[in-house]
Coordinates of C-alpha atoms in Angstrom, one line a residue:
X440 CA 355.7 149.4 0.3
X441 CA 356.0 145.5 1.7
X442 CA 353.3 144.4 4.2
X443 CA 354.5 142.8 7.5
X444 CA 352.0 142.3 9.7
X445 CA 352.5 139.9 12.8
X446 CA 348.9 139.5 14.5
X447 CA 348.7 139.2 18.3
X448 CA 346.3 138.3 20.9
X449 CA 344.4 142.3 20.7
X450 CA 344.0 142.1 16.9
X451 CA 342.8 137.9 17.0
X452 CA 339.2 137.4 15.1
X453 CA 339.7 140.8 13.0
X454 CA 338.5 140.6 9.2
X455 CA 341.8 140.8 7.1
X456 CA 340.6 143.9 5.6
X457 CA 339.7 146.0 8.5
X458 CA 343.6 145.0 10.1
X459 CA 344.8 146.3 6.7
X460 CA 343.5 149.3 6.6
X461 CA 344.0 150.0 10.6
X462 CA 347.9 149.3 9.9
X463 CA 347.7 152.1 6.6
X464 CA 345.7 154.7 7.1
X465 CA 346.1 155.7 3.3
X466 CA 344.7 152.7 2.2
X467 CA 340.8 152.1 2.2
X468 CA 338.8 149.0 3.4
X469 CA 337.5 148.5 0.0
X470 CA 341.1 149.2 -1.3
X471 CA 342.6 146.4 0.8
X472 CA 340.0 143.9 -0.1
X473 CA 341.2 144.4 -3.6
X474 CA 344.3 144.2 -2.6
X475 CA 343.5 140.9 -1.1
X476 CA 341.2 139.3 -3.6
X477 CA 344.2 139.9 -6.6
X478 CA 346.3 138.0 -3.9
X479 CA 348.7 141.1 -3.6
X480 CA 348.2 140.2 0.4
X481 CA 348.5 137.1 1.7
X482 CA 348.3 135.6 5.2
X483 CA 351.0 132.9 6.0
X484 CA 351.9 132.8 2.6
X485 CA 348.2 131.8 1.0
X486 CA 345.7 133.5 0.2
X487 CA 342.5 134.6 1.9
X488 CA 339.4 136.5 1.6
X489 CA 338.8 140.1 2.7
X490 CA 336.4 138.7 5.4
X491 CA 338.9 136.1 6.8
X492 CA 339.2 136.7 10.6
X493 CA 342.9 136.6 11.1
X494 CA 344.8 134.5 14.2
X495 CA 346.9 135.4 17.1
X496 CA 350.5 134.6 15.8
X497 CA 349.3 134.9 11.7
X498 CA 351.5 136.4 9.8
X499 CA 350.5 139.2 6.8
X500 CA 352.9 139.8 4.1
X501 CA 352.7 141.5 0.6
X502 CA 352.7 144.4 -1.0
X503 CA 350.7 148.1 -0.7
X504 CA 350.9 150.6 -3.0
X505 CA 351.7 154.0 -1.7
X506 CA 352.1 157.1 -3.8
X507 CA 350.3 155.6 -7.1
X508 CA 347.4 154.6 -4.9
X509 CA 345.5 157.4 -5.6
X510 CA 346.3 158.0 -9.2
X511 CA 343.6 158.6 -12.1
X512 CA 344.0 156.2 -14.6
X513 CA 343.8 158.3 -18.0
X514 CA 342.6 157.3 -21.2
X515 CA 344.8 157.2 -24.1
X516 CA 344.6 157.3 -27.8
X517 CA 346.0 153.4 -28.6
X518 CA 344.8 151.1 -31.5
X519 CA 342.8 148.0 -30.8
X520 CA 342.2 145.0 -32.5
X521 CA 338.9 144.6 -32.1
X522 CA 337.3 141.3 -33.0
X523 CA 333.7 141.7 -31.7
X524 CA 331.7 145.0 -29.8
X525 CA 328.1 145.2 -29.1
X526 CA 326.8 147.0 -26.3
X527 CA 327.7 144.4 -23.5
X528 CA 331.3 142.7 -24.1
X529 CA 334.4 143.7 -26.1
X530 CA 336.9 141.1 -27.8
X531 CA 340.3 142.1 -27.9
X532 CA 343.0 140.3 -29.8
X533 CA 346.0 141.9 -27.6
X534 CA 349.2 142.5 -28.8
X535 CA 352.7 141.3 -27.5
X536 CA 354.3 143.8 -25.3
X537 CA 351.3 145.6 -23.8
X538 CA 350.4 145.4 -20.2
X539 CA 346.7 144.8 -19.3
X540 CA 346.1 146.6 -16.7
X541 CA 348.3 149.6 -14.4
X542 CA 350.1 148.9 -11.7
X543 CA 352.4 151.5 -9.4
X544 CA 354.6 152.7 -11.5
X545 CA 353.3 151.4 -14.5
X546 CA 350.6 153.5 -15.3
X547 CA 350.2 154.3 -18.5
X548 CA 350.1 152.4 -22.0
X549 CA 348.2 149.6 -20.7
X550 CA 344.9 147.9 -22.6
X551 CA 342.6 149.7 -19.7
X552 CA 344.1 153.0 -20.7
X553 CA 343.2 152.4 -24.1
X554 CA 340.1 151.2 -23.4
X555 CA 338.9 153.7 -20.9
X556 CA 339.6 155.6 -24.5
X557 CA 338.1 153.6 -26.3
X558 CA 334.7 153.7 -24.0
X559 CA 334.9 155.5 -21.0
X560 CA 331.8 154.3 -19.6
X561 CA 334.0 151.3 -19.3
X562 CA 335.3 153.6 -16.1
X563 CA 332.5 152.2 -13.9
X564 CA 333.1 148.6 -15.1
X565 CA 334.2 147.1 -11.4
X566 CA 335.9 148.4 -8.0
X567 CA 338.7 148.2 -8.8
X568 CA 339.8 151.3 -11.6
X569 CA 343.1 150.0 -12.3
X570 CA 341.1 147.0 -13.8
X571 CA 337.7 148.7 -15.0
X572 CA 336.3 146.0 -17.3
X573 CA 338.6 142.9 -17.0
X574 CA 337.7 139.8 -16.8
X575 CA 341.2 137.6 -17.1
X576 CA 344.2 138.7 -17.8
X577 CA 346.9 137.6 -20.3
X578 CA 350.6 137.9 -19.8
X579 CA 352.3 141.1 -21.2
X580 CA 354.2 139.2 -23.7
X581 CA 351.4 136.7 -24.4
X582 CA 349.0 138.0 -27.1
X583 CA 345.5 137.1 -28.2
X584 CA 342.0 137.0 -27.2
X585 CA 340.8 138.4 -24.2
X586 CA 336.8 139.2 -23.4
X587 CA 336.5 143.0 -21.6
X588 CA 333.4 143.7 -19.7
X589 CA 331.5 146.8 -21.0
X590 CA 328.8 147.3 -18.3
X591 CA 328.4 146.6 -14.5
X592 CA 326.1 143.6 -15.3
X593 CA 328.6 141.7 -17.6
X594 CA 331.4 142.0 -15.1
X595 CA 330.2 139.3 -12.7
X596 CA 328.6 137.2 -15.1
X597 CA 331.8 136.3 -17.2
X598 CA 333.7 136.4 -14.0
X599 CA 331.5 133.3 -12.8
X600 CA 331.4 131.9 -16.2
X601 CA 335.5 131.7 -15.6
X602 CA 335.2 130.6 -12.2
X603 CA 333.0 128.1 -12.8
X604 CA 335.1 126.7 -16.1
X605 CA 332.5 127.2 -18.5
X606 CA 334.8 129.5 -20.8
X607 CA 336.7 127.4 -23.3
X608 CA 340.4 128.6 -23.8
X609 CA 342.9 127.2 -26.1
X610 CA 346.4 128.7 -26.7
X611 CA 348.9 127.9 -29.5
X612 CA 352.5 127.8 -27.9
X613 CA 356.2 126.7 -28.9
X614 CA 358.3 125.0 -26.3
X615 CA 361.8 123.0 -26.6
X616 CA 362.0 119.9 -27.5
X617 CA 360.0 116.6 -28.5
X618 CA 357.9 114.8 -27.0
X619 CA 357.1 111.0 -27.1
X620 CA 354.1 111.4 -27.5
X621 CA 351.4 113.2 -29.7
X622 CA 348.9 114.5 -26.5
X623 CA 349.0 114.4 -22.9
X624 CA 347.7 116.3 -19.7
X625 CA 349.6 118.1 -16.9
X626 CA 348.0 117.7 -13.6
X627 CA 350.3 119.3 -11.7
X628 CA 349.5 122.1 -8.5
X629 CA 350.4 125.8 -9.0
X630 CA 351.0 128.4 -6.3
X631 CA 353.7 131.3 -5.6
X632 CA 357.0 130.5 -5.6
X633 CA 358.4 129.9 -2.0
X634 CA 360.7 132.6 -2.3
X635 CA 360.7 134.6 -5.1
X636 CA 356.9 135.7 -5.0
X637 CA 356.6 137.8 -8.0
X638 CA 356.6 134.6 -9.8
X639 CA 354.8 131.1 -9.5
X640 CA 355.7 127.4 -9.2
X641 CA 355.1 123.8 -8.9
X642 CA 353.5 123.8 -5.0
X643 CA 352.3 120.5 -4.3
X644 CA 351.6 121.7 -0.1
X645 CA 350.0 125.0 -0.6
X646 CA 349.4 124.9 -4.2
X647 CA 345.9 125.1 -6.4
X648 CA 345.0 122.4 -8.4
X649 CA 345.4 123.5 -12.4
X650 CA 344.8 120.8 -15.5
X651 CA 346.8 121.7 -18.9
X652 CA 346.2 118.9 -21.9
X653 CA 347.8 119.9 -25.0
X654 CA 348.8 117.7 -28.3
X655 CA 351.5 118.2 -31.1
X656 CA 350.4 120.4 -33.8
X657 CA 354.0 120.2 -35.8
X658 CA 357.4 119.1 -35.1
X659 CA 360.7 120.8 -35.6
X660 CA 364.2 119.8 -34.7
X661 CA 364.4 120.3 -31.3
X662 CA 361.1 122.1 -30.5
X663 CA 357.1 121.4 -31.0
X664 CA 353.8 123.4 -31.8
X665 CA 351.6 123.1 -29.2
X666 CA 347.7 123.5 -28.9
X667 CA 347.2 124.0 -25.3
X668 CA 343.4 124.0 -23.3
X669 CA 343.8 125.0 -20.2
X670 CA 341.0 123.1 -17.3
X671 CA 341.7 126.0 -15.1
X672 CA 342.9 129.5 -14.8
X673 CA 346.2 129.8 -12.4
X674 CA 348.7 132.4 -12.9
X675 CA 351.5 131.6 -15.8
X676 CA 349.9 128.1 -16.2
X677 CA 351.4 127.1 -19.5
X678 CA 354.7 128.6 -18.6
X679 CA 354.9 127.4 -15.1
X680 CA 353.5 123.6 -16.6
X681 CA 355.8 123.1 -19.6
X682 CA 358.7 124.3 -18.0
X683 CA 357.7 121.4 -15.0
X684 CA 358.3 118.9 -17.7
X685 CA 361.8 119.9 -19.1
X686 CA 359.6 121.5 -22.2
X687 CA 359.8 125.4 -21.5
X688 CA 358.0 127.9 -24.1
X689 CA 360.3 129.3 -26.5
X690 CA 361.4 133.0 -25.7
X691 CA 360.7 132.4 -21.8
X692 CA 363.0 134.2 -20.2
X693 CA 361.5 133.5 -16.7
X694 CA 361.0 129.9 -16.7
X695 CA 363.2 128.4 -18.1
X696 CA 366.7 126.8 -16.8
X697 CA 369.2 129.2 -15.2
X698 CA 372.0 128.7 -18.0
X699 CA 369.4 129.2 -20.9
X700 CA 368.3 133.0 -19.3
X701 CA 370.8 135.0 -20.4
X702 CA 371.5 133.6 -23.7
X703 CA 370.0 135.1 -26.8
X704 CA 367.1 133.8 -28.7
X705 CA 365.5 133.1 -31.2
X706 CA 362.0 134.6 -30.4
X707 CA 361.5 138.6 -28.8
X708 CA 359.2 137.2 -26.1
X709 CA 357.7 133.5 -24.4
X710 CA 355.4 132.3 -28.2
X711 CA 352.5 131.9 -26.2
X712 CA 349.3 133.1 -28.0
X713 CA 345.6 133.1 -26.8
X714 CA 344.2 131.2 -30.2
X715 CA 340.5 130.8 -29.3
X716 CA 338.0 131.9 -27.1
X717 CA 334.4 130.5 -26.4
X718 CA 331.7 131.1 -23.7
X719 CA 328.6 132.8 -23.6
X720 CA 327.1 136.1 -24.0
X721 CA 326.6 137.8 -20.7
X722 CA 323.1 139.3 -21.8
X723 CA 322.0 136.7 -24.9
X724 CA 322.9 133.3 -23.3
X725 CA 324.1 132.6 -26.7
X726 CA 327.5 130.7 -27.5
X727 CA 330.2 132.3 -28.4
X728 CA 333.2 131.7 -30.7
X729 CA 336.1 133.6 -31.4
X730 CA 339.8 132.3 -33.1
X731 CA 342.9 135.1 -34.1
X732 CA 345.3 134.7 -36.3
X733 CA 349.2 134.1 -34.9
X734 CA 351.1 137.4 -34.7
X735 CA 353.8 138.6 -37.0
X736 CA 356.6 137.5 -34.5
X737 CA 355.5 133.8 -33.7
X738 CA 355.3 133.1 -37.4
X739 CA 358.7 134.7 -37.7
X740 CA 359.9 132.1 -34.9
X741 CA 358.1 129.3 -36.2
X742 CA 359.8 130.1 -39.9
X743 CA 363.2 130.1 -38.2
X744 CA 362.4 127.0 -36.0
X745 CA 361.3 125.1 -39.9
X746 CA 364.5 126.5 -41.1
X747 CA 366.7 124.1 -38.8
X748 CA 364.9 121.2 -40.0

């Protein structure tokens, strides 16, 4: 169901939340803050927080979910790869193709089903129960490392430790082309795209700031192995920041230029992988390390890519 909220002068100095939940009776306070926080809502196109006291003449937009809203997320019987488990954290080296978390309409087959699973303590793990334990997300088609809270204690702790850059992420990605140069940084703003909002974009006005510097691991013909640490944490980062530069990930079928989208080739999804993954343990303080191996498929790419040399 799409949100479209126009507030006037009887609902001015309202939290956000509160006219949410007024407007959709099905939908809980709590529930809209969620809504909110995962930037599902926005307020004149940017997001806010659940306690932002809306204006006469803002306008709310998004998206509520109606008949899924109140739909038990089940556990289901689906492999892992499990790189680390003690009684506090989980590292996951996800595989291409699976959704983290469910959505409407996408409720099933996700890594929270198989975790819930897997440990359904894990159930409590946050408010939200279409995300019980998740710290960061990867894209479906992305694989790699991903850290999963297992108690209520670890959940804001990592959280923080991402908020607050302290987690170390480096990804291993193919894009097109050369480059004149063996390393560099993108500095470049991210935010939704001004009209197609399921997706983001370059948004210098209403935009969050977001660092990429990557260097050259190996050169092809007409494409590049990239080690890619990301200084921040926006939505589609790599993807959205490489395709900025005329460089877009190989297999991209989202950013990439118009004329290239429907053409077949030569990878089954974007090769972006999560390579390593450092920060420390939520109960030990200690430092953490963790580096997985490139799937099947990207070595199959990167064979094919060598091939054409």
């Amino acid at each position: 169901m799409k949100v479209n909220i126009n507030i006037d002068d009887d609902q001015k100095d309202t939290r956000l939340d509160t006219v949410i939940s007024s407007f959709y009776k099905a939908c809980s306070r709590s529930r809209a803050a969620i809504l909110i926080n995962n930037s599902d809502i926005l307020v004149n196109h940017k997001k806010k927080k659940p306690g932002f006291r809306v204006k006469s003449g803002d306008i709310i937009t998004g998206i509520m979910p109606d008949a899924d809203i109140d739909t038990v997320v089940l556990p289901e019987n689906i492999y892992l790869d499990i790189e680390f488990e003690d009684d506090h954290i989980i590292v996951i080296n996800k595989k291409p193709g699976m959704v983290v978390h469910p959505a409407p309409g996408n409720l099933s087959g996700t890594l929270v089903n198989a975790l819930l699973f897997h440990e359904p303590k894990i159930k409590e793990v946050g408010e939200d129960r279409f995300r019980s334990g998740i710290v960061h997300r990867l894209d479906k088609d992305t694989s790699g490392l991903m850290v999963v809270a297992k108690t209520k204690e670890a959940l804001p702790f990592l959280q923080k430790e991402f908020k607050q850059r302290r987690v170390e992420k480096k990804y291993l990605a193919l894009v097109s082309g050369n480059f004149p140069d063996d390393q560099g940084e993108i500095n470049l703003p991210i935010g939704r795209h001004p009209v197609k909002r399921k997706i983001m974009a370059i948004n210098h006005e209403d935009g969050k700031p977001a660092r990429t510097c990557w260097k050259v691991k190996k050169h092809f013909k007409a494409a590049c192995l990239i080690e890619a640490l990301l200084k921040t944490g926006r939505t589609h980062q790599i993807r959205v920041h490489f395709y900025a530069i005329d460089h877009p990930l190989i297999g991209d079928r989202i950013y990439q230029p118009r004329r290239y989208r429907k053409k077949k080739s030569i990878a089954p999804r974007q090769m972006l992988h999560s390579w390593q993954l450092a920060f420390r343990h939520p109960y030990s303080g200690r430092k953490m390390f963790f580096k997985a191996e490139l799937p099947e498929d990207f070595l199959q790419t990167e064979s094919q890519l060598e091939s054409l040399l």
